[in-house]
Short mmCIF file of C-alpha atoms in Angstrom, two decimals:
data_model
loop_
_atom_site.label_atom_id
_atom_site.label_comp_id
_atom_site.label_asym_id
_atom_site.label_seq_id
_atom_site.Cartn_x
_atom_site.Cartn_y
_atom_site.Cartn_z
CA UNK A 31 0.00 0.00 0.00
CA UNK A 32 1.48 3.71 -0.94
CA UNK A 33 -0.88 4.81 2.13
CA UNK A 34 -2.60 8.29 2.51
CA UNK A 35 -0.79 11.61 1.96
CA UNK A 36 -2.04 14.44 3.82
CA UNK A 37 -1.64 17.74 2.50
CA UNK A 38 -2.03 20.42 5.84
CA UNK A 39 -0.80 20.23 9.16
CA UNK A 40 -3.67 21.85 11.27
CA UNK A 41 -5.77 19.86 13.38
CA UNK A 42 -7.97 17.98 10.81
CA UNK A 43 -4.84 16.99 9.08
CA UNK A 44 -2.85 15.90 11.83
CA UNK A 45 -5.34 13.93 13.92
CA UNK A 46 -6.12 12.19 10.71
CA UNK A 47 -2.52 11.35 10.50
CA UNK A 48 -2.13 10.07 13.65
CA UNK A 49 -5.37 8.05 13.67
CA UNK A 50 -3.54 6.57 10.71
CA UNK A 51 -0.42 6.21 12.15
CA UNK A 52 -2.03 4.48 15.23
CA UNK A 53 -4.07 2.18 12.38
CA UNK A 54 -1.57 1.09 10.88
CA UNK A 55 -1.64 2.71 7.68
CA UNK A 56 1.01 4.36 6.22
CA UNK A 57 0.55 8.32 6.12
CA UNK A 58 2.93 11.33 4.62
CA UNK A 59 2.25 14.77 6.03
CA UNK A 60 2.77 17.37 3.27
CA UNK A 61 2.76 20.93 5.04
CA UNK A 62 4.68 24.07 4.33
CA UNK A 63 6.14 24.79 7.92
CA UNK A 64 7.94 22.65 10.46
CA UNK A 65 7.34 22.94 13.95
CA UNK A 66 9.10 26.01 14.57
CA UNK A 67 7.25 27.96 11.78
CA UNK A 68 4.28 26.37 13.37
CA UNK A 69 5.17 28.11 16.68
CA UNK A 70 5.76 31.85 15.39
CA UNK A 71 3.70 34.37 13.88
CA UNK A 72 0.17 35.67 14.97
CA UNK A 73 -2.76 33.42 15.94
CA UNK A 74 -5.06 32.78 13.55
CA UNK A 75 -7.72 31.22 15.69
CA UNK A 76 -8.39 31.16 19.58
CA UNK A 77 -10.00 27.34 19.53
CA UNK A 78 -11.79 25.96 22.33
CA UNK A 79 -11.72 21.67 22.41
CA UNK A 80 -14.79 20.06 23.87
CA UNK A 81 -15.01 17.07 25.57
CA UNK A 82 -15.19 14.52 22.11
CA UNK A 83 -11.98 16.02 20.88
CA UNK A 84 -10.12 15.51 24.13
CA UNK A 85 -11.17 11.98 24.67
CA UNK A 86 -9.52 11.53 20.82
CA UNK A 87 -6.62 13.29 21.82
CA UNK A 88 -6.45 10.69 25.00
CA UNK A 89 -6.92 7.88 22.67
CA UNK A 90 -4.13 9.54 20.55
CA UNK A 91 -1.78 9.99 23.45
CA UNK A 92 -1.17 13.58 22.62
CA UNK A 93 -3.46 15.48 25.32
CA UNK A 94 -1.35 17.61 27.38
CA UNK A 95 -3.31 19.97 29.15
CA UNK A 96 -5.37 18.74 32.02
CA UNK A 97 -4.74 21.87 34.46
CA UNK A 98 -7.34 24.93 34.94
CA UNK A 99 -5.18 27.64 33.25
CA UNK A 100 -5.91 25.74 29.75
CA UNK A 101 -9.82 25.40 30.50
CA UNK A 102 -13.10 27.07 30.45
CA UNK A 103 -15.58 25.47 33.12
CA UNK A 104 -18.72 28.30 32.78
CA UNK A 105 -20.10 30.29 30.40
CA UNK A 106 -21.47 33.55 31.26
CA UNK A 107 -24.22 34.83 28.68
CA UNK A 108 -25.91 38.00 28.44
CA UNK A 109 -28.70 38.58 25.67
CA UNK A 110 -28.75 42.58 25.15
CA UNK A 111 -32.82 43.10 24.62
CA UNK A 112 -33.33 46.80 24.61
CA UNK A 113 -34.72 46.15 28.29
CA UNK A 114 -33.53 47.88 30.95
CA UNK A 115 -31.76 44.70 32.39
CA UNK A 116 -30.24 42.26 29.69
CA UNK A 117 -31.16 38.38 29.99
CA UNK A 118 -28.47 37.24 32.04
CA UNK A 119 -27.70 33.22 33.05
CA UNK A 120 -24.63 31.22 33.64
CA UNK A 121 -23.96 27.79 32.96
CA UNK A 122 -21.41 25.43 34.03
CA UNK A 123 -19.97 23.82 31.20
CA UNK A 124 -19.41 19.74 32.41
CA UNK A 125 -16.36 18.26 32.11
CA UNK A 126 -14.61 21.78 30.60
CA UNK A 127 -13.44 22.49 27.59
CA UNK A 128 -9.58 23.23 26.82
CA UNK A 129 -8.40 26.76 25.75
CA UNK A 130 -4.49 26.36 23.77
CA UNK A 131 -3.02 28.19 21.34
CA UNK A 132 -2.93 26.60 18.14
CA UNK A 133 0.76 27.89 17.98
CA UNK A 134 1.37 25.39 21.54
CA UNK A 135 -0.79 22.93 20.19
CA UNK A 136 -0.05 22.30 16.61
CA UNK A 137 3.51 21.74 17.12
CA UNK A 138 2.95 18.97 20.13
CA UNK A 139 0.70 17.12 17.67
CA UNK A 140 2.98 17.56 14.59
CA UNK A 141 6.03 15.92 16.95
CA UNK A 142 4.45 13.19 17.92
CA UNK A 143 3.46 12.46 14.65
CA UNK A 144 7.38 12.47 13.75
CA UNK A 145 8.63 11.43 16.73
CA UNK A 146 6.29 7.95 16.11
CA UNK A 147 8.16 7.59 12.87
CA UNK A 148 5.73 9.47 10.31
CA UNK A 149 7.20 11.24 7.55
CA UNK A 150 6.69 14.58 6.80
CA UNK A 151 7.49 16.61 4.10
CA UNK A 152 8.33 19.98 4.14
CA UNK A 153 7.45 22.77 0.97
CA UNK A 154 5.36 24.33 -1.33
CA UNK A 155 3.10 21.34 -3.46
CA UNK A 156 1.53 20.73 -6.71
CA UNK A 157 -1.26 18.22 -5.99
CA UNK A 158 -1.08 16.42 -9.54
CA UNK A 159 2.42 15.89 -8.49
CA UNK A 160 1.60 13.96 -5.49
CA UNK A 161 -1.27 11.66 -6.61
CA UNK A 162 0.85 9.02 -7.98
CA UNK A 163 2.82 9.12 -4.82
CA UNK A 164 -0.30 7.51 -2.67
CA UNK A 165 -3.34 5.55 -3.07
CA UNK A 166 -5.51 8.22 -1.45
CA UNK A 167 -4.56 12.19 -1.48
CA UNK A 168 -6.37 14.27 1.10
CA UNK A 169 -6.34 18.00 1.34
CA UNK A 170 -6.36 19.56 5.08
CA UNK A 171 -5.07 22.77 3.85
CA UNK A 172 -7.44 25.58 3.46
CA UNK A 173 -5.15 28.02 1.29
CA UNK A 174 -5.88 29.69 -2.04
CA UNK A 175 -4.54 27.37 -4.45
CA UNK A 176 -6.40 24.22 -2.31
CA UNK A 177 -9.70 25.99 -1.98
CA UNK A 178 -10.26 26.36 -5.24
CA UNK A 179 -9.70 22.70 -6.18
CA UNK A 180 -13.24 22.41 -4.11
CA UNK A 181 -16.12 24.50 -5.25
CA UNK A 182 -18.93 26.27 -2.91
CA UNK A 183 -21.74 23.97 -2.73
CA UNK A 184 -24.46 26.15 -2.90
CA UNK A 185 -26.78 23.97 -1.51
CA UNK A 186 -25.27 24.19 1.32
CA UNK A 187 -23.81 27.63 1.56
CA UNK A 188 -26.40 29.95 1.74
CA UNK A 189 -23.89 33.29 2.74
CA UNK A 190 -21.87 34.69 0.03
CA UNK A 191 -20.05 37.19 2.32
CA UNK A 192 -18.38 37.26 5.76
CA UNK A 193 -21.86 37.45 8.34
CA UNK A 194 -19.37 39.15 10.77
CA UNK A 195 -16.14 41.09 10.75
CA UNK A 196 -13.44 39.86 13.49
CA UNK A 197 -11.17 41.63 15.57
CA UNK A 198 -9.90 39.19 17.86
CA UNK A 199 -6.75 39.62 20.31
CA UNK A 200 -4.81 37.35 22.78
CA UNK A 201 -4.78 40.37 26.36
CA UNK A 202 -3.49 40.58 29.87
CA UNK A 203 -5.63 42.80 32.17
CA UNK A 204 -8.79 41.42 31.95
CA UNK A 205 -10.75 40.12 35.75
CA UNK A 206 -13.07 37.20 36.23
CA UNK A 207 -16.53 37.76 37.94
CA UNK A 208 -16.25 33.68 38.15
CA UNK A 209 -13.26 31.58 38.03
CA UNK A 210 -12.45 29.84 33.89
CA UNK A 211 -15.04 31.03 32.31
CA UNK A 212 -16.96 32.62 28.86
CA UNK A 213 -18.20 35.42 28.89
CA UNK A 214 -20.10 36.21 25.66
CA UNK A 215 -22.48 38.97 24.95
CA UNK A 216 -25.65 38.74 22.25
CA UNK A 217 -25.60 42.13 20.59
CA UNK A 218 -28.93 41.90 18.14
CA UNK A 219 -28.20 43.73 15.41
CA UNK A 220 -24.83 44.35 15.83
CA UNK A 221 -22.57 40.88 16.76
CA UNK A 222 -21.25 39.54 19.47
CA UNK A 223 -18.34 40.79 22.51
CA UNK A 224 -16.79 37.69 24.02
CA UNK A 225 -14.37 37.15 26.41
CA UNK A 226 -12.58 33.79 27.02
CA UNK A 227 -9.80 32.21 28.97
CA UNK A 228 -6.93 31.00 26.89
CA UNK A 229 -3.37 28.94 27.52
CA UNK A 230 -1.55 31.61 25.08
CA UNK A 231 2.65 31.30 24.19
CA UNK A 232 2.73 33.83 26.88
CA UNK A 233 0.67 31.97 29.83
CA UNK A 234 -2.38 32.09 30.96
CA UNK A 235 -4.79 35.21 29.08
CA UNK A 236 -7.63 36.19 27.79
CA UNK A 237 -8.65 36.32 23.94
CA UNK A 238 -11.24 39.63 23.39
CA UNK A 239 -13.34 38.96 20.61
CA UNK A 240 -15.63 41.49 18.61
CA UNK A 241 -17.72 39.75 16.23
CA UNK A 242 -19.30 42.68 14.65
CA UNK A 243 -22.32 42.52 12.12
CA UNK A 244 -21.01 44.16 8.79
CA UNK A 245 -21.99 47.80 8.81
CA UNK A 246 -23.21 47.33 12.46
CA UNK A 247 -21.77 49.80 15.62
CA UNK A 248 -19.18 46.99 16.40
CA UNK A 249 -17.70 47.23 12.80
CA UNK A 250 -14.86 49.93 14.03
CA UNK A 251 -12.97 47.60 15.83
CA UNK A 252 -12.31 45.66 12.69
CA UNK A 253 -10.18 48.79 11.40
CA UNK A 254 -8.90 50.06 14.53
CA UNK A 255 -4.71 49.84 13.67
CA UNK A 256 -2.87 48.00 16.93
CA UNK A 257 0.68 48.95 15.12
CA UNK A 258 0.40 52.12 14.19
CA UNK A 259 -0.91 53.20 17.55
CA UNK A 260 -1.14 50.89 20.67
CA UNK A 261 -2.36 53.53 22.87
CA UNK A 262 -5.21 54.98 20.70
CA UNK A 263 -5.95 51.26 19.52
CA UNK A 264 -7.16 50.17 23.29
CA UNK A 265 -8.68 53.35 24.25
CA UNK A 266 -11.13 53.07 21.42
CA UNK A 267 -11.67 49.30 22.07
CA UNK A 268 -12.25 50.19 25.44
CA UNK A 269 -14.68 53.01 24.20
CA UNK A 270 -16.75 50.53 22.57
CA UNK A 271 -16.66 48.03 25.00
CA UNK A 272 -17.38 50.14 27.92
CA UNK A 273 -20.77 51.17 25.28
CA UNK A 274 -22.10 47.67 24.34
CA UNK A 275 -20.89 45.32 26.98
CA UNK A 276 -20.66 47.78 30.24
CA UNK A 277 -20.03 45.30 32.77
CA UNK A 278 -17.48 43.65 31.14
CA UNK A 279 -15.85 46.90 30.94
CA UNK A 280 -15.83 46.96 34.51
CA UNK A 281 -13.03 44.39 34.85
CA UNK A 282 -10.60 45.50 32.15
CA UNK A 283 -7.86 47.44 34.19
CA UNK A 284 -7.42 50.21 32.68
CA UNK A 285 -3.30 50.29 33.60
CA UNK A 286 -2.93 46.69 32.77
CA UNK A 287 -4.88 46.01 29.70
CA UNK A 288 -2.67 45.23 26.61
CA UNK A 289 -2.50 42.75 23.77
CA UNK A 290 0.34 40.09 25.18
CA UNK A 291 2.85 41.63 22.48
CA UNK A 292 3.01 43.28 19.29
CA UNK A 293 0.86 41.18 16.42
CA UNK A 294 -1.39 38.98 18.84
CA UNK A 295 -4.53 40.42 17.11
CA UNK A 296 -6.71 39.02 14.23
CA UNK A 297 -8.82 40.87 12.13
CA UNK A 298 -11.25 40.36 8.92
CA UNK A 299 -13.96 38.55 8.01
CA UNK A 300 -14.64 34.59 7.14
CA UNK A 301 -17.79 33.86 4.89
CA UNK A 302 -19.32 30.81 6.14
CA UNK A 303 -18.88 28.35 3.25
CA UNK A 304 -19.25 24.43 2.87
CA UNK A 305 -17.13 23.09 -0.20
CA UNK A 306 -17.55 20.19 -2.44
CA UNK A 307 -16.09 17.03 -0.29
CA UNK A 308 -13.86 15.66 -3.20
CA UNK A 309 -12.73 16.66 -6.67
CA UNK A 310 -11.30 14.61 -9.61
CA UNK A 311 -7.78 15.12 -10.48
CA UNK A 312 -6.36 15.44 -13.80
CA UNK A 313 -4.74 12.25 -14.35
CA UNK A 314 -8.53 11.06 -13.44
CA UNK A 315 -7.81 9.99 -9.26
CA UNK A 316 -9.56 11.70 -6.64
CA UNK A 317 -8.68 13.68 -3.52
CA UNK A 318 -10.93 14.49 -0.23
CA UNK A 319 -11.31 17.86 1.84
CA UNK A 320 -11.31 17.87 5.21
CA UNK A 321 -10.95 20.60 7.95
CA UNK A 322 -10.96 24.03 6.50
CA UNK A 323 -10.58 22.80 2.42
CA UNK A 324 -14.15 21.38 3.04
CA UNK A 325 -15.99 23.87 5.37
CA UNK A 326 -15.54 27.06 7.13
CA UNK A 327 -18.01 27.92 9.92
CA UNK A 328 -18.13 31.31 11.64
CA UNK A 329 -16.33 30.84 14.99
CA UNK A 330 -19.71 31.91 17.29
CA UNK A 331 -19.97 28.31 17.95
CA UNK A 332 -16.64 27.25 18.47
CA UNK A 333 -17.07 23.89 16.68
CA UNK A 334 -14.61 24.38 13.93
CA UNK A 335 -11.54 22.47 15.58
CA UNK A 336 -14.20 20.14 17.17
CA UNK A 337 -15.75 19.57 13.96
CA UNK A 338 -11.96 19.09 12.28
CA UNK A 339 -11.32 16.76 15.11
CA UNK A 340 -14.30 14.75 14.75
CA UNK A 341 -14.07 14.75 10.56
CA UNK A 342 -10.17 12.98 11.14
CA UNK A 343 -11.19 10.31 13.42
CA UNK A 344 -14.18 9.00 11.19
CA UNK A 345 -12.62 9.40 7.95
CA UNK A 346 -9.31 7.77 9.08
CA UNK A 347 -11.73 4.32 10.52
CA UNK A 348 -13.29 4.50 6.99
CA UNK A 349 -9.76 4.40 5.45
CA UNK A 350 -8.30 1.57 7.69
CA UNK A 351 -11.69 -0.28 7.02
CA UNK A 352 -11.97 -0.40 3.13
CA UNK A 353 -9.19 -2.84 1.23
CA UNK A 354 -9.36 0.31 -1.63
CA UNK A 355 -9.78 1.22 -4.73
CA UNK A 356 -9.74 4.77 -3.41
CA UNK A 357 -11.05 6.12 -5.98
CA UNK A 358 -13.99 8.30 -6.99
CA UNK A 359 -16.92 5.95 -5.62
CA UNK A 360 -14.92 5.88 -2.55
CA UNK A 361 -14.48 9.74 -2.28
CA UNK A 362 -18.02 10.51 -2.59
CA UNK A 363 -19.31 8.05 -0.19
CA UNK A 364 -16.61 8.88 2.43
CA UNK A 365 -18.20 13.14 2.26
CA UNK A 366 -21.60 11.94 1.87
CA UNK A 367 -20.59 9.94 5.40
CA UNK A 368 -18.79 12.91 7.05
CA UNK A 369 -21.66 15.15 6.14
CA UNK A 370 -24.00 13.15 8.56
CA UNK A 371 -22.48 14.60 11.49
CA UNK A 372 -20.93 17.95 9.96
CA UNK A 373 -24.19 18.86 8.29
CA UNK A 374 -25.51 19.64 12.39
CA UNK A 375 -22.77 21.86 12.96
CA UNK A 376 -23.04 23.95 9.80
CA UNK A 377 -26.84 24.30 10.22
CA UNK A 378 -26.68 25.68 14.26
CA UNK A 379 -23.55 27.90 13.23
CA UNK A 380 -25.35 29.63 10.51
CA UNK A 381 -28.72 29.84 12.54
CA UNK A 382 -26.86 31.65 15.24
CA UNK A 383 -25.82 34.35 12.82
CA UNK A 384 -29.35 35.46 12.84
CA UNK A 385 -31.84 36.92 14.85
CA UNK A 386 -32.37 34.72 17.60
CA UNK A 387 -35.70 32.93 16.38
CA UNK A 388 -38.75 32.88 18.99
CA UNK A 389 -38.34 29.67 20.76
CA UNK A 390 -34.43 30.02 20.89
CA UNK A 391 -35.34 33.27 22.64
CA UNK A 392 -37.53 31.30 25.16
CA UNK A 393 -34.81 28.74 25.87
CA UNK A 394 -32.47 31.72 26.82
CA UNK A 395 -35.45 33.08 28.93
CA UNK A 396 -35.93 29.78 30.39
CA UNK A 397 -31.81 29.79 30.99
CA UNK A 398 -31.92 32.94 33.38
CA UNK A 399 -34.65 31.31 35.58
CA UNK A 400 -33.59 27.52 35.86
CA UNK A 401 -30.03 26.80 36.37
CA UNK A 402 -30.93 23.16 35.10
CA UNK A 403 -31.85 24.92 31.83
CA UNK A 404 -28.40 26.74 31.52
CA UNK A 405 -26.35 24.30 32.61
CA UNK A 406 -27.45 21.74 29.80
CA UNK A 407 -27.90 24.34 26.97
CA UNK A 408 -23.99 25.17 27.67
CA UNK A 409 -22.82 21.69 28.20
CA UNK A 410 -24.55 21.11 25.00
CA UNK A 411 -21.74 22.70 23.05
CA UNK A 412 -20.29 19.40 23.98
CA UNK A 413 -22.50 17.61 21.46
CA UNK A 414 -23.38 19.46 18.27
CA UNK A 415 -25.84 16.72 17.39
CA UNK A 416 -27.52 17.43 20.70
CA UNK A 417 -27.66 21.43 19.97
CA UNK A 418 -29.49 21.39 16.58
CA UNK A 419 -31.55 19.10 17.63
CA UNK A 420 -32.57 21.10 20.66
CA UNK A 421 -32.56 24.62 18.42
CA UNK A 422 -33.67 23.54 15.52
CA UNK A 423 -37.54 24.00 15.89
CA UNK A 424 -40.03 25.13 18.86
CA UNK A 425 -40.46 21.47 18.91
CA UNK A 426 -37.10 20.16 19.65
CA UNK A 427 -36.41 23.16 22.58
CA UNK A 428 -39.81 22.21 23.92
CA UNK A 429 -38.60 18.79 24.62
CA UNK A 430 -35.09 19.72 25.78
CA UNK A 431 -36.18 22.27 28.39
CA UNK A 432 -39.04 19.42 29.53
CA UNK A 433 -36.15 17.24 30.03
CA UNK A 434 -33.82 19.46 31.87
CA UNK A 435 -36.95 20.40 34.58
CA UNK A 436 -36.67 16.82 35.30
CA UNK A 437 -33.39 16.44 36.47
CA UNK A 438 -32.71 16.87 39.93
CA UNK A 439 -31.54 20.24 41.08
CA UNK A 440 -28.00 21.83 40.37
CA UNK A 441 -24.98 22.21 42.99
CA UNK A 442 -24.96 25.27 44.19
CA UNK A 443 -23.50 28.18 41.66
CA UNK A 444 -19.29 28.48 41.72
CA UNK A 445 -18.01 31.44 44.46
CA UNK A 446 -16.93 34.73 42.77
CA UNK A 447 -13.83 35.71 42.26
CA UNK A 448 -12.64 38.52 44.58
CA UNK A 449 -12.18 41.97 42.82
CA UNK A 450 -8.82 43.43 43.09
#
């Protein structure tokens, strides 16, 4: 067997490698940085893992993090109404998720990979030029040049331009009202401010997000210029902060609040989009997209690595379990299999780009008045599967909230962190 090459070294295409690896079927990891490329430069992404993608890592012997500096263990939401007082609940998120830095995490994966004896090759690639090298090419690799390899399916994409506009920085100086936890604020109208714990190349931070709806209040932030002017760049963050999410503001110190140095920031915009799962080659063999070649979600959810994760596992058991041809009839039954599970995930990420619908509305209402309520709607985020189906339709939430009142009541809520 010439095995599977992997084109990408993010974590679709590494898990899948390892999985491999750990199958028993040879893999080649095609990327264009080593590990210490992988380590510098400015974050891209601020993941959080859920529980499913740990217990792969575990099975992968590659999970590292077990400590409370690298998890969240609440979420904190506020739904801004136009009220006086915003919907407020928290929720305790059971077991927690992990919060590392892609540019800490990526690298451990990658050296296990090699340190196991997998090969990996290091450059810039021509696709045609690797087909004959292995009996199944898969592309991990969400770059220009890979993308377009994979049209939009536009029965499936149904946004043709970014739903929000990011700016999204890795800070010190930021308090907790309770111990590891989200905070995330539901702007209608205008996006989303979230705040989340995060294991950073630094230590222990916070990223600040502003997910701002395009030509909405919150849009500023996504041209505010952290180079040219640090100073004048947090003030007006601050400004609009201290505006749309006041009591957030509130714990920012004012004398300690900076990014964690120079070029920890990420701004722009991402267009939800879900590609076509495989695409024919010219010498007539097939490849498969995974990871962010096959679908990019907005980040609201926070399902993309969890959805990467999840994509590697099943398509490397569907790999070790079929004696081949990989070929076209394999390619296309392989997506239509992935898209089982991703199709949930795509479907709650771009509902919660919208105007929260009636019954989700109730469910958050529900939320601030049951701590049985919140506590399940947050641990949800777990299980993808679990969230549509409980968002989905008036229906679905009906029955979730029915069986959260019949659980027995919650441990009493986590103590507050001490204001200093």
């Amino acid at each position: 067997m010439n095995g599977v090459g992997v084109i990408g070294c993010g974590i679709s295409g590494l898990q899948l490698a390892l999985r491999l690896q750990q199958l028993g079927v040879p893999a080649t990891v095609y990327s264009e940085h080593d590990v210490d490329r992988l380590k510098a430069g400015r974050p891209r992404n601020f993941p959080a893992r859920f529980a499913p993608t740990q217990q792969r890592e575990r099975e992968l012997g590659v999970f590292d993090w077990d400590f409370p500096d690298a998890q969240v263990h609440h979420w904190a939401v506020t739904l801004h109404t136009g009220a006086p007082r915003p919907l407020e609940f928290l929720g305790a998120l059971r077991p927690p998720s992990s919060v590392v830095d892609f540019r800490i995490y990526l690298p451990h994966l990658l050296s296990a990979f090699v340190d196991r004896g997998g090969e990996l090759v290091i450059g810039d690639f021509a696709i045609e030029d690797l087909a004959a090298r292995h009996d199944l090419l898969v592309v991990a690799n969400g770059n220009r040049s890979m993308r377009e390899l994979f049209p939009a399916d536009p029965g499936r994409s149904p946004h043709s331009t970014p739903q929000r506009v990011l700016c999204s920085g890795i800070y010190f100086g930021i308090d907790e009202e309770v111990p590891h936890s989200v905070d995330i604020h539901f702007l209608p109208g205008a996006g989303e401010i979230l705040k989340m714990p995060f294991l950073s190349p630094a230590g222990r931070a916070d990223v600040l997000s502003i997910e701002a709806v395009p030509g909405g209040p919150l849009e500023a932030a996504r041209h505010l210029d952290a180079d040219a002017d640090p100073a004048a760049f947090h003030r007006d963050l601050l400004d609009l902060i201290a505006t749309h999410a006041p009591r957030l503001r509130e714990r920012i110190d004012t004398t300690g609040f900076s990014l964690i140095a120079p070029g920890e920031l990420a701004q722009g915009g991402i267009t939800p989009v879900v590609r076509r799962g495989w695409a024919r080659l010219d010498d007539g063999t097939c490849a498969l997209a995974v990871g962010d070649a096959w679908i990019t979600n907005d980040p609201l959810t926070a399902q993309g690595a969890n959805l990467g994760s999840h994509t590697a596992f099943a398509l490397a058991d569907l790999i070790a379990g079929d004696e081949g041809p990989f070929d076209e009839e394999f390619c296309r039954t392989a997506s239509a299999r992935l898209w089982e599970h991703a199709r949930h995930v795509v479907e709650w990420s771009n509902a919660f780009l919208a105007e929260p619908r009636p019954h989700v509305a109730e469910l958050f209402l529900r939320a601030a008045t049951d701590p049985r309520v919140a506590d399940a709607f947050i641990s949800n985020f777990h299980d993808p599967v679990s969230m549509w189906r409980a968002l989905a339709t008036p229906e679905g939430t009906a029955a979730f909230v029915a069986a959260c009142e019949r659980q027995a009541p919650p441990p009493a809520a986590p103590p507050k962190a001490p204001r200093g």
